[in-house]
Short mmCIF file of C-alpha atoms in Angstrom, two decimals:
data_model
loop_
_atom_site.label_atom_id
_atom_site.label_comp_id
_atom_site.label_asym_id
_atom_site.label_seq_id
_atom_site.Cartn_x
_atom_site.Cartn_y
_atom_site.Cartn_z
CA UNK A 1 -0.06 0.04 -0.02
CA UNK A 2 1.12 3.60 -0.66
CA UNK A 3 0.79 6.53 1.51
CA UNK A 4 -0.25 9.61 -0.51
CA UNK A 5 -2.43 12.60 0.00
CA UNK A 6 -5.32 12.41 -2.59
CA UNK A 7 -4.15 15.95 -3.78
CA UNK A 8 -6.83 17.92 -5.49
CA UNK A 9 -4.54 20.82 -6.60
CA UNK A 10 -5.74 24.44 -7.41
CA UNK A 11 -6.02 25.15 -11.03
CA UNK A 12 -4.00 27.85 -12.74
CA UNK A 13 -6.40 29.90 -14.81
CA UNK A 14 -3.91 31.84 -16.87
CA UNK A 15 -0.41 30.89 -18.02
CA UNK A 16 2.19 33.52 -18.83
CA UNK A 17 3.50 33.70 -22.34
CA UNK A 18 6.97 32.97 -21.23
CA UNK A 19 5.94 29.96 -19.19
CA UNK A 20 8.75 27.35 -19.33
CA UNK A 21 6.93 24.65 -17.29
CA UNK A 22 4.51 22.25 -19.12
CA UNK A 23 1.14 21.83 -17.57
CA UNK A 24 -1.34 18.95 -17.74
CA UNK A 25 -4.63 19.64 -19.67
CA UNK A 26 -6.54 20.76 -16.64
CA UNK A 27 -3.68 23.25 -15.74
CA UNK A 28 -3.79 22.14 -12.07
CA UNK A 29 -0.22 20.61 -12.04
CA UNK A 30 3.01 20.87 -13.94
CA UNK A 31 4.42 17.73 -15.53
CA UNK A 32 7.82 18.87 -16.54
CA UNK A 33 9.71 21.55 -18.50
CA UNK A 34 8.85 22.30 -22.06
CA UNK A 35 12.38 21.51 -23.17
CA UNK A 36 11.91 17.96 -22.00
CA UNK A 37 9.34 17.32 -24.68
CA UNK A 38 10.46 15.15 -27.57
CA UNK A 39 8.22 14.65 -30.61
CA UNK A 40 9.38 11.63 -32.65
CA UNK A 41 8.29 11.60 -36.28
CA UNK A 42 8.59 7.86 -36.66
CA UNK A 43 8.91 4.60 -34.83
CA UNK A 44 12.61 4.33 -35.69
CA UNK A 45 13.22 7.84 -34.38
CA UNK A 46 11.42 6.95 -31.20
CA UNK A 47 13.54 3.77 -30.82
CA UNK A 48 16.73 5.92 -30.98
CA UNK A 49 15.27 8.36 -28.42
CA UNK A 50 14.42 5.55 -25.94
CA UNK A 51 17.70 3.70 -26.32
CA UNK A 52 19.73 6.82 -25.77
CA UNK A 53 17.73 8.20 -22.93
CA UNK A 54 19.62 8.44 -19.57
CA UNK A 55 16.56 9.64 -17.63
CA UNK A 56 13.01 8.68 -17.04
CA UNK A 57 10.39 8.57 -19.85
CA UNK A 58 6.74 9.21 -19.73
CA UNK A 59 4.22 9.52 -22.59
CA UNK A 60 2.13 12.71 -22.46
CA UNK A 61 -0.92 11.54 -24.54
CA UNK A 62 -3.53 14.12 -24.36
CA UNK A 63 -2.35 15.28 -20.86
CA UNK A 64 -5.82 14.63 -19.42
CA UNK A 65 -4.58 12.27 -16.69
CA UNK A 66 -3.81 13.67 -13.27
CA UNK A 67 -0.43 15.42 -13.16
CA UNK A 68 1.18 12.83 -10.87
CA UNK A 69 0.66 10.17 -13.52
CA UNK A 70 2.74 12.11 -16.04
CA UNK A 71 5.16 14.18 -13.87
CA UNK A 72 8.93 14.20 -14.51
CA UNK A 73 11.43 16.35 -12.66
CA UNK A 74 15.07 15.57 -13.52
CA UNK A 75 17.16 17.33 -16.29
CA UNK A 76 17.58 14.17 -18.30
CA UNK A 77 13.98 13.09 -18.13
CA UNK A 78 11.91 12.94 -21.40
CA UNK A 79 8.27 13.64 -22.04
CA UNK A 80 7.18 11.91 -25.24
CA UNK A 81 4.71 13.53 -27.58
CA UNK A 82 3.43 10.90 -29.91
CA UNK A 83 1.05 13.08 -31.88
CA UNK A 84 3.08 12.54 -35.08
CA UNK A 85 2.54 8.73 -34.75
CA UNK A 86 -1.07 9.12 -35.90
CA UNK A 87 -3.70 7.58 -38.22
CA UNK A 88 -4.78 4.38 -39.81
CA UNK A 89 -1.97 1.90 -40.42
CA UNK A 90 -3.95 -1.08 -41.78
CA UNK A 91 -7.47 -2.43 -42.07
CA UNK A 92 -9.10 -5.74 -42.93
CA UNK A 93 -12.50 -7.37 -42.66
CA UNK A 94 -12.43 -7.83 -38.86
CA UNK A 95 -9.71 -5.42 -37.49
CA UNK A 96 -8.03 -2.08 -37.81
CA UNK A 97 -4.44 -1.02 -36.72
CA UNK A 98 -3.95 2.57 -35.64
CA UNK A 99 -0.79 4.43 -34.66
CA UNK A 100 -0.68 4.99 -30.83
CA UNK A 101 -1.01 8.80 -30.96
CA UNK A 102 -4.22 8.79 -32.91
CA UNK A 103 -7.06 10.63 -30.96
CA UNK A 104 -10.14 8.42 -30.39
CA UNK A 105 -12.44 10.74 -32.24
CA UNK A 106 -10.23 10.01 -35.44
CA UNK A 107 -10.46 6.24 -34.69
CA UNK A 108 -14.26 6.52 -34.56
CA UNK A 109 -14.50 8.70 -37.55
CA UNK A 110 -12.38 6.46 -39.76
CA UNK A 111 -14.25 3.31 -38.72
CA UNK A 112 -17.65 4.91 -39.18
CA UNK A 113 -16.52 6.00 -42.66
CA UNK A 114 -16.14 2.35 -43.74
CA UNK A 115 -19.14 1.05 -41.89
CA UNK A 116 -17.37 -0.40 -38.92
CA UNK A 117 -17.28 0.13 -35.20
CA UNK A 118 -15.52 -1.12 -32.16
CA UNK A 119 -17.29 -3.72 -30.09
CA UNK A 120 -16.75 -1.63 -27.02
CA UNK A 121 -18.83 1.39 -26.09
CA UNK A 122 -16.84 4.61 -26.29
CA UNK A 123 -15.51 6.60 -23.40
CA UNK A 124 -17.03 10.00 -22.79
CA UNK A 125 -14.09 12.13 -23.99
CA UNK A 126 -12.83 11.41 -27.49
CA UNK A 127 -9.86 13.67 -27.58
CA UNK A 128 -7.86 11.11 -25.68
CA UNK A 129 -5.03 9.42 -27.49
CA UNK A 130 -5.58 5.68 -28.33
CA UNK A 131 -2.58 4.48 -26.33
CA UNK A 132 -3.48 6.76 -23.42
CA UNK A 133 -6.97 5.28 -23.28
CA UNK A 134 -5.67 1.75 -23.17
CA UNK A 135 -2.98 2.60 -20.53
CA UNK A 136 -5.50 4.13 -18.14
CA UNK A 137 -8.54 1.77 -18.64
CA UNK A 138 -10.96 3.96 -20.51
CA UNK A 139 -14.34 2.29 -20.76
CA UNK A 140 -17.94 2.85 -21.75
CA UNK A 141 -21.20 1.27 -20.73
CA UNK A 142 -22.88 -2.09 -21.38
CA UNK A 143 -22.44 -5.55 -19.76
CA UNK A 144 -21.70 -7.17 -23.06
CA UNK A 145 -18.39 -5.22 -23.39
CA UNK A 146 -15.67 -3.75 -21.23
CA UNK A 147 -12.76 -1.49 -21.66
CA UNK A 148 -11.28 -0.29 -24.89
CA UNK A 149 -8.21 -2.37 -24.14
CA UNK A 150 -10.37 -5.45 -24.26
CA UNK A 151 -10.89 -4.88 -27.99
CA UNK A 152 -7.09 -4.98 -28.64
CA UNK A 153 -5.79 -7.93 -30.60
CA UNK A 154 -2.17 -6.89 -30.91
CA UNK A 155 -0.15 -4.19 -29.37
CA UNK A 156 3.24 -3.01 -30.68
CA UNK A 157 5.74 -1.34 -28.37
CA UNK A 158 9.16 0.12 -28.11
CA UNK A 159 10.98 -1.42 -25.10
CA UNK A 160 13.57 0.14 -22.79
CA UNK A 161 16.49 -0.95 -24.86
CA UNK A 162 15.05 0.58 -28.01
CA UNK A 163 13.97 -2.75 -29.51
CA UNK A 164 10.38 -3.32 -30.92
CA UNK A 165 8.15 -6.16 -29.52
CA UNK A 166 4.64 -7.25 -30.56
CA UNK A 167 2.14 -8.76 -28.11
CA UNK A 168 -0.90 -10.67 -29.43
CA UNK A 169 -3.61 -12.39 -27.40
CA UNK A 170 -1.61 -15.65 -27.30
CA UNK A 171 1.30 -13.97 -25.54
CA UNK A 172 1.55 -14.70 -21.81
CA UNK A 173 2.16 -11.08 -20.97
CA UNK A 174 -0.62 -9.64 -23.25
CA UNK A 175 -3.03 -9.02 -20.34
CA UNK A 176 -0.37 -6.89 -18.67
CA UNK A 177 0.42 -4.92 -21.80
CA UNK A 178 -3.28 -4.16 -22.45
CA UNK A 179 -3.36 -1.78 -19.41
CA UNK A 180 0.21 -0.93 -18.49
CA UNK A 181 0.02 2.50 -16.94
CA UNK A 182 2.82 3.50 -19.23
CA UNK A 183 5.35 1.60 -17.20
CA UNK A 184 6.24 -1.29 -19.57
CA UNK A 185 7.24 0.48 -22.76
CA UNK A 186 6.04 2.99 -25.38
CA UNK A 187 3.02 1.72 -27.41
CA UNK A 188 3.35 2.63 -31.10
CA UNK A 189 0.51 0.71 -32.82
CA UNK A 190 -2.68 -1.01 -31.63
CA UNK A 191 -4.69 -3.44 -33.62
CA UNK A 192 -8.38 -3.29 -32.66
CA UNK A 193 -11.16 -5.74 -33.58
CA UNK A 194 -14.03 -4.22 -35.34
CA UNK A 195 -17.61 -5.17 -36.34
CA UNK A 196 -20.26 -3.82 -38.62
CA UNK A 197 -21.55 -0.50 -37.52
CA UNK A 198 -24.88 -0.57 -35.69
CA UNK A 199 -27.50 2.02 -35.17
CA UNK A 200 -29.02 2.49 -31.76
CA UNK A 201 -32.19 4.09 -30.38
CA UNK A 202 -31.64 5.48 -26.88
CA UNK A 203 -34.49 5.88 -24.55
CA UNK A 204 -34.24 8.66 -21.91
CA UNK A 205 -36.23 8.71 -18.76
CA UNK A 206 -36.48 10.38 -15.39
CA UNK A 207 -37.48 8.12 -12.55
CA UNK A 208 -37.43 8.00 -8.75
CA UNK A 209 -34.26 6.61 -7.05
CA UNK A 210 -36.40 4.69 -4.55
CA UNK A 211 -35.69 1.38 -6.31
CA UNK A 212 -32.42 2.30 -7.95
CA UNK A 213 -30.82 -0.79 -6.49
CA UNK A 214 -33.01 -3.11 -8.58
CA UNK A 215 -33.60 -0.68 -11.53
CA UNK A 216 -29.93 -0.29 -12.30
CA UNK A 217 -29.47 -4.05 -12.69
CA UNK A 218 -32.65 -4.41 -14.85
CA UNK A 219 -31.59 -1.53 -17.17
CA UNK A 220 -28.23 -3.18 -17.76
CA UNK A 221 -29.72 -6.66 -18.22
CA UNK A 222 -32.46 -5.53 -20.53
CA UNK A 223 -30.57 -3.12 -22.83
CA UNK A 224 -27.34 -3.40 -24.76
CA UNK A 225 -26.06 -0.12 -23.36
CA UNK A 226 -27.21 1.96 -20.39
CA UNK A 227 -26.01 4.95 -18.42
CA UNK A 228 -27.51 6.78 -15.40
CA UNK A 229 -27.15 9.99 -13.53
CA UNK A 230 -28.24 9.76 -9.93
CA UNK A 231 -29.32 13.03 -8.16
CA UNK A 232 -29.47 12.07 -4.47
CA UNK A 233 -30.66 15.44 -3.27
CA UNK A 234 -33.71 15.22 -5.41
CA UNK A 235 -33.93 11.43 -5.14
CA UNK A 236 -34.17 11.31 -8.93
CA UNK A 237 -32.39 9.36 -11.70
CA UNK A 238 -31.94 10.34 -15.32
CA UNK A 239 -31.31 7.12 -17.33
CA UNK A 240 -30.30 6.38 -20.93
CA UNK A 241 -30.95 2.90 -22.19
CA UNK A 242 -30.21 1.89 -25.80
CA UNK A 243 -30.97 -1.07 -28.02
CA UNK A 244 -30.39 -1.58 -31.69
CA UNK A 245 -32.70 0.56 -33.79
CA UNK A 246 -35.65 -0.94 -35.53
CA UNK A 247 -35.91 -0.86 -39.40
CA UNK A 248 -38.13 2.12 -39.27
CA UNK A 249 -35.91 4.04 -36.83
CA UNK A 250 -32.77 3.21 -38.91
CA UNK A 251 -34.49 4.57 -42.08
CA UNK A 252 -35.48 7.78 -40.36
CA UNK A 253 -31.88 8.14 -39.21
CA UNK A 254 -30.43 7.60 -42.74
CA UNK A 255 -32.98 9.96 -44.16
CA UNK A 256 -31.59 12.50 -41.79
CA UNK A 257 -28.16 12.17 -43.50
CA UNK A 258 -26.88 9.85 -40.76
CA UNK A 259 -26.96 12.71 -38.21
CA UNK A 260 -28.10 12.11 -34.59
CA UNK A 261 -31.91 12.20 -34.82
CA UNK A 262 -33.97 13.45 -31.88
CA UNK A 263 -37.48 12.35 -31.49
CA UNK A 264 -40.22 14.97 -31.74
CA UNK A 265 -41.56 14.35 -28.19
CA UNK A 266 -39.59 15.95 -25.29
CA UNK A 267 -39.85 15.68 -21.57
CA UNK A 268 -39.41 18.29 -18.92
CA UNK A 269 -39.39 15.85 -16.13
CA UNK A 270 -35.72 16.75 -15.20
CA UNK A 271 -36.07 20.48 -15.43
CA UNK A 272 -36.66 21.32 -11.74
CA UNK A 273 -33.89 18.99 -10.74
CA UNK A 274 -31.47 20.51 -13.26
CA UNK A 275 -32.31 24.08 -12.11
CA UNK A 276 -31.47 23.08 -8.56
CA UNK A 277 -28.25 21.46 -9.66
CA UNK A 278 -27.33 24.62 -11.61
CA UNK A 279 -27.98 26.81 -8.63
CA UNK A 280 -25.52 24.71 -6.56
CA UNK A 281 -22.90 24.96 -9.43
CA UNK A 282 -23.28 28.73 -9.75
CA UNK A 283 -22.83 29.14 -6.00
CA UNK A 284 -19.71 26.86 -5.96
CA UNK A 285 -17.90 27.90 -9.08
CA UNK A 286 -18.82 31.64 -9.37
CA UNK A 287 -18.70 31.12 -13.14
CA UNK A 288 -20.80 33.96 -14.69
CA UNK A 289 -21.02 32.53 -18.21
CA UNK A 290 -24.39 30.81 -18.31
CA UNK A 291 -23.18 28.90 -21.35
CA UNK A 292 -19.93 27.83 -19.67
CA UNK A 293 -18.84 24.25 -20.24
CA UNK A 294 -19.63 23.11 -16.71
CA UNK A 295 -23.26 24.28 -17.09
CA UNK A 296 -23.60 22.61 -20.46
CA UNK A 297 -22.85 19.32 -18.95
CA UNK A 298 -26.14 19.34 -17.10
CA UNK A 299 -28.39 21.78 -19.01
CA UNK A 300 -28.42 19.10 -21.86
CA UNK A 301 -30.71 17.06 -19.47
CA UNK A 302 -33.40 19.73 -19.71
CA UNK A 303 -36.20 19.12 -22.15
CA UNK A 304 -34.72 15.75 -23.21
CA UNK A 305 -35.88 13.37 -25.96
CA UNK A 306 -35.17 9.95 -27.13
CA UNK A 307 -32.53 9.73 -29.97
CA UNK A 308 -31.33 7.46 -32.77
CA UNK A 309 -27.77 7.30 -33.97
CA UNK A 310 -24.52 5.45 -34.07
CA UNK A 311 -22.87 4.41 -30.87
CA UNK A 312 -20.47 7.43 -30.96
CA UNK A 313 -23.22 10.01 -31.65
CA UNK A 314 -25.29 8.65 -28.80
CA UNK A 315 -22.75 8.02 -25.99
CA UNK A 316 -19.48 9.92 -26.88
CA UNK A 317 -21.10 13.17 -25.66
CA UNK A 318 -18.69 14.40 -23.06
CA UNK A 319 -17.84 18.09 -22.66
CA UNK A 320 -14.15 18.33 -21.62
CA UNK A 321 -13.97 20.82 -18.83
CA UNK A 322 -11.41 21.09 -15.95
CA UNK A 323 -12.70 19.15 -13.01
CA UNK A 324 -11.76 16.79 -10.19
CA UNK A 325 -13.25 13.49 -11.35
CA UNK A 326 -13.24 10.45 -9.09
CA UNK A 327 -14.44 7.20 -10.48
CA UNK A 328 -14.52 3.88 -8.54
CA UNK A 329 -15.40 0.44 -9.90
CA UNK A 330 -17.56 -1.93 -7.65
CA UNK A 331 -18.27 -5.52 -8.54
CA UNK A 332 -21.81 -5.46 -9.92
CA UNK A 333 -22.90 -8.27 -7.36
CA UNK A 334 -22.11 -5.71 -4.56
CA UNK A 335 -23.53 -2.58 -6.30
CA UNK A 336 -26.98 -2.74 -4.78
CA UNK A 337 -25.43 -2.89 -1.28
CA UNK A 338 -23.23 0.01 -2.10
CA UNK A 339 -26.19 2.10 -3.39
CA UNK A 340 -28.04 1.46 -0.14
CA UNK A 341 -25.00 2.57 1.80
CA UNK A 342 -24.62 5.74 -0.11
CA UNK A 343 -28.31 6.47 0.40
CA UNK A 344 -27.98 6.06 4.21
CA UNK A 345 -24.79 8.05 4.27
CA UNK A 346 -26.37 10.84 2.20
CA UNK A 347 -29.43 10.86 4.40
CA UNK A 348 -27.26 11.13 7.57
CA UNK A 349 -24.66 13.54 6.37
CA UNK A 350 -26.49 15.63 3.58
CA UNK A 351 -23.17 16.12 1.70
CA UNK A 352 -22.76 19.08 -0.64
CA UNK A 353 -23.01 18.06 -4.30
CA UNK A 354 -23.13 20.10 -7.45
CA UNK A 355 -23.12 17.23 -9.94
CA UNK A 356 -25.03 13.85 -9.97
CA UNK A 357 -23.41 10.50 -9.38
CA UNK A 358 -22.66 8.85 -12.72
CA UNK A 359 -23.38 5.09 -12.98
CA UNK A 360 -21.86 3.05 -15.85
CA UNK A 361 -21.76 -0.78 -15.77
CA UNK A 362 -19.37 -3.02 -17.88
CA UNK A 363 -18.68 -6.62 -18.37
CA UNK A 364 -15.51 -8.30 -17.13
CA UNK A 365 -12.01 -7.17 -18.40
CA UNK A 366 -9.09 -9.54 -19.17
CA UNK A 367 -6.61 -6.75 -18.37
CA UNK A 368 -4.87 -7.64 -15.14
CA UNK A 369 -4.96 -4.01 -13.73
CA UNK A 370 -8.36 -3.10 -15.15
CA UNK A 371 -10.92 -2.04 -12.35
CA UNK A 372 -13.34 -4.55 -13.93
CA UNK A 373 -10.86 -7.40 -14.18
CA UNK A 374 -12.63 -10.79 -14.15
CA UNK A 375 -16.10 -9.57 -13.17
CA UNK A 376 -19.00 -7.37 -14.19
CA UNK A 377 -18.46 -3.96 -12.60
CA UNK A 378 -20.40 -0.76 -11.83
CA UNK A 379 -18.33 2.44 -12.05
CA UNK A 380 -19.48 5.20 -9.67
CA UNK A 381 -18.36 8.53 -11.01
CA UNK A 382 -18.15 11.85 -8.93
CA UNK A 383 -17.32 15.29 -10.20
CA UNK A 384 -16.49 18.66 -8.58
CA UNK A 385 -15.83 21.48 -11.02
CA UNK A 386 -13.31 24.22 -10.58
CA UNK A 387 -14.43 27.81 -9.59
CA UNK A 388 -13.65 30.69 -11.88
CA UNK A 389 -10.57 31.58 -9.91
CA UNK A 390 -9.18 28.05 -10.01
CA UNK A 391 -10.28 27.04 -6.59
CA UNK A 392 -12.50 24.04 -5.38
CA UNK A 393 -15.34 24.37 -2.92
CA UNK A 394 -14.24 23.03 0.45
CA UNK A 395 -17.60 21.17 0.73
CA UNK A 396 -17.08 19.63 -2.66
CA UNK A 397 -13.67 18.31 -1.73
CA UNK A 398 -14.91 17.07 1.52
CA UNK A 399 -17.67 15.09 -0.33
CA UNK A 400 -15.17 13.48 -2.74
CA UNK A 401 -12.89 12.35 0.09
CA UNK A 402 -15.73 10.80 2.13
CA UNK A 403 -17.51 9.09 -0.77
CA UNK A 404 -14.13 7.68 -2.11
CA UNK A 405 -13.49 6.26 1.57
CA UNK A 406 -16.91 4.70 1.61
CA UNK A 407 -16.39 2.91 -1.77
CA UNK A 408 -12.76 1.91 -1.01
CA UNK A 409 -14.10 0.16 2.17
CA UNK A 410 -16.40 -1.87 -0.12
CA UNK A 411 -13.61 -3.27 -2.31
CA UNK A 412 -13.78 -0.49 -4.92
CA UNK A 413 -11.00 -0.15 -7.49
CA UNK A 414 -10.25 3.48 -8.85
CA UNK A 415 -10.06 4.50 -12.40
CA UNK A 416 -6.29 4.90 -13.07
CA UNK A 417 -6.58 7.97 -15.16
CA UNK A 418 -8.66 9.97 -12.68
CA UNK A 419 -8.11 11.19 -9.07
CA UNK A 420 -7.90 8.76 -6.18
CA UNK A 421 -6.33 8.51 -2.76
CA UNK A 422 -3.74 5.69 -3.12
CA UNK A 423 -3.47 5.28 0.72
CA UNK A 424 -7.01 3.82 0.76
CA UNK A 425 -6.19 0.81 -1.40
CA UNK A 426 -4.36 -2.48 -0.84
CA UNK A 427 -3.45 -3.10 -4.52
CA UNK A 428 -2.29 -6.68 -4.19
CA UNK A 429 -5.52 -7.55 -2.44
CA UNK A 430 -7.62 -5.90 -5.13
CA UNK A 431 -5.71 -7.30 -8.09
CA UNK A 432 -4.87 -10.92 -8.03
CA UNK A 433 -2.35 -10.57 -10.79
CA UNK A 434 -0.53 -7.61 -9.21
CA UNK A 435 2.62 -9.67 -8.58
CA UNK A 436 2.54 -11.02 -12.08
CA UNK A 437 2.27 -7.56 -13.49
CA UNK A 438 5.23 -6.46 -11.46
CA UNK A 439 7.15 -9.50 -12.73
CA UNK A 440 6.42 -8.52 -16.42
CA UNK A 441 7.59 -4.91 -15.61
CA UNK A 442 10.83 -6.33 -14.22
CA UNK A 443 11.35 -8.24 -17.40
CA UNK A 444 10.56 -5.45 -19.87
CA UNK A 445 11.98 -2.51 -17.93
CA UNK A 446 14.43 -3.64 -15.28
CA UNK A 447 16.04 -0.18 -15.08
CA UNK A 448 12.64 1.51 -14.51
CA UNK A 449 13.17 3.87 -17.47
CA UNK A 450 9.34 4.28 -17.87
CA UNK A 451 8.77 5.15 -14.21
CA UNK A 452 8.20 8.32 -12.25
CA UNK A 453 7.81 9.06 -8.66
CA UNK A 454 4.10 8.18 -8.54
CA UNK A 455 4.35 4.80 -10.48
CA UNK A 456 7.56 3.87 -8.52
CA UNK A 457 5.70 4.20 -5.20
CA UNK A 458 2.60 2.49 -6.65
CA UNK A 459 4.50 -0.51 -7.80
CA UNK A 460 7.16 -0.62 -5.08
#
């Protein structure tokens, strides 16, 4: 177990024009000096950089992870920018190979253009790099699928000595490489399995949270894809449940030039709840722009309607805005108990919240370090937005710390790319293959070239 403060750092709202430090995307932590960034134009160039490096190496990706995941400090350290390793490398009837730096939205656009899709549901934010999404366990929703990494068929990687290795599903270390936290090597290409593109109709509803324990399981058993937002203060749940579109629904969608099609009927059942949520957000953030990104993440629930579209149009709807995001995976078999516990805790403490609890369930993952490894899992997501001046409300931070502690006590596993208090978790107890992963790391990177202070302590 590690001992580390959860660390919800203040955000820097303005950077000076002569800033020499490099900040993560949220601008709440520096990750190194700008002169430490190396941008290889090819795999061979990357091999030379890695082989010659005398310091530590981390891959920046889209910089959306917490700063501690990326941070480097010494003069010889290197931050790799793989944005030039981008695009489709090869495609066949059942798979597609992409360069590691390809943003997810480009992966989705390319596949959609040829009538294909990934079997996994997309993550919320599509500006992530492909390799970064694998390395941190990005996932969507639906019990028939799991993380993006679970759709990988083959992963190509530059190792610490500059050599190149490929790992396929038959390789004994593949399940370590699927989700490696950037500690095993530098991924350069990923081959993903694909399937024919499907059209979905997503039904949106507002219901009481009285029976959420049972309803959540039913939504996920009865529909291919489901996602819910739980507003404990108002005892209400907004739920999206999607199935394959009917022939008539698909025709209407295609007649709409394959653009997301909203049904004519709308519902105002969430409007009062959303107005109350917005009031909390305005009070906490002091953001004056009523059309600001944090507000748009909840105003979209007002006057909602069912929709028909492809999986990316329906579910890849996130609005990237600086925030503290905590997400904890709980085995689905214990989810009802955890919901009951949150209800009791909420009733007793009346915690301050300015965003609903997000509930997404997935099937089991094969990645050794996936929070959903080996079992169906429900991910509980919690968000606190930054104020206009870069601060966080004291009540919001207290809520995050308390709710994470509650879920950790129930055997929760945190999402690696988001915020968590490492001192709450016994990793070896949570991940049966934790020792095996460390063995693979020892074999692939005995000198700890792909480490930093955070991963070194995590895997010590």
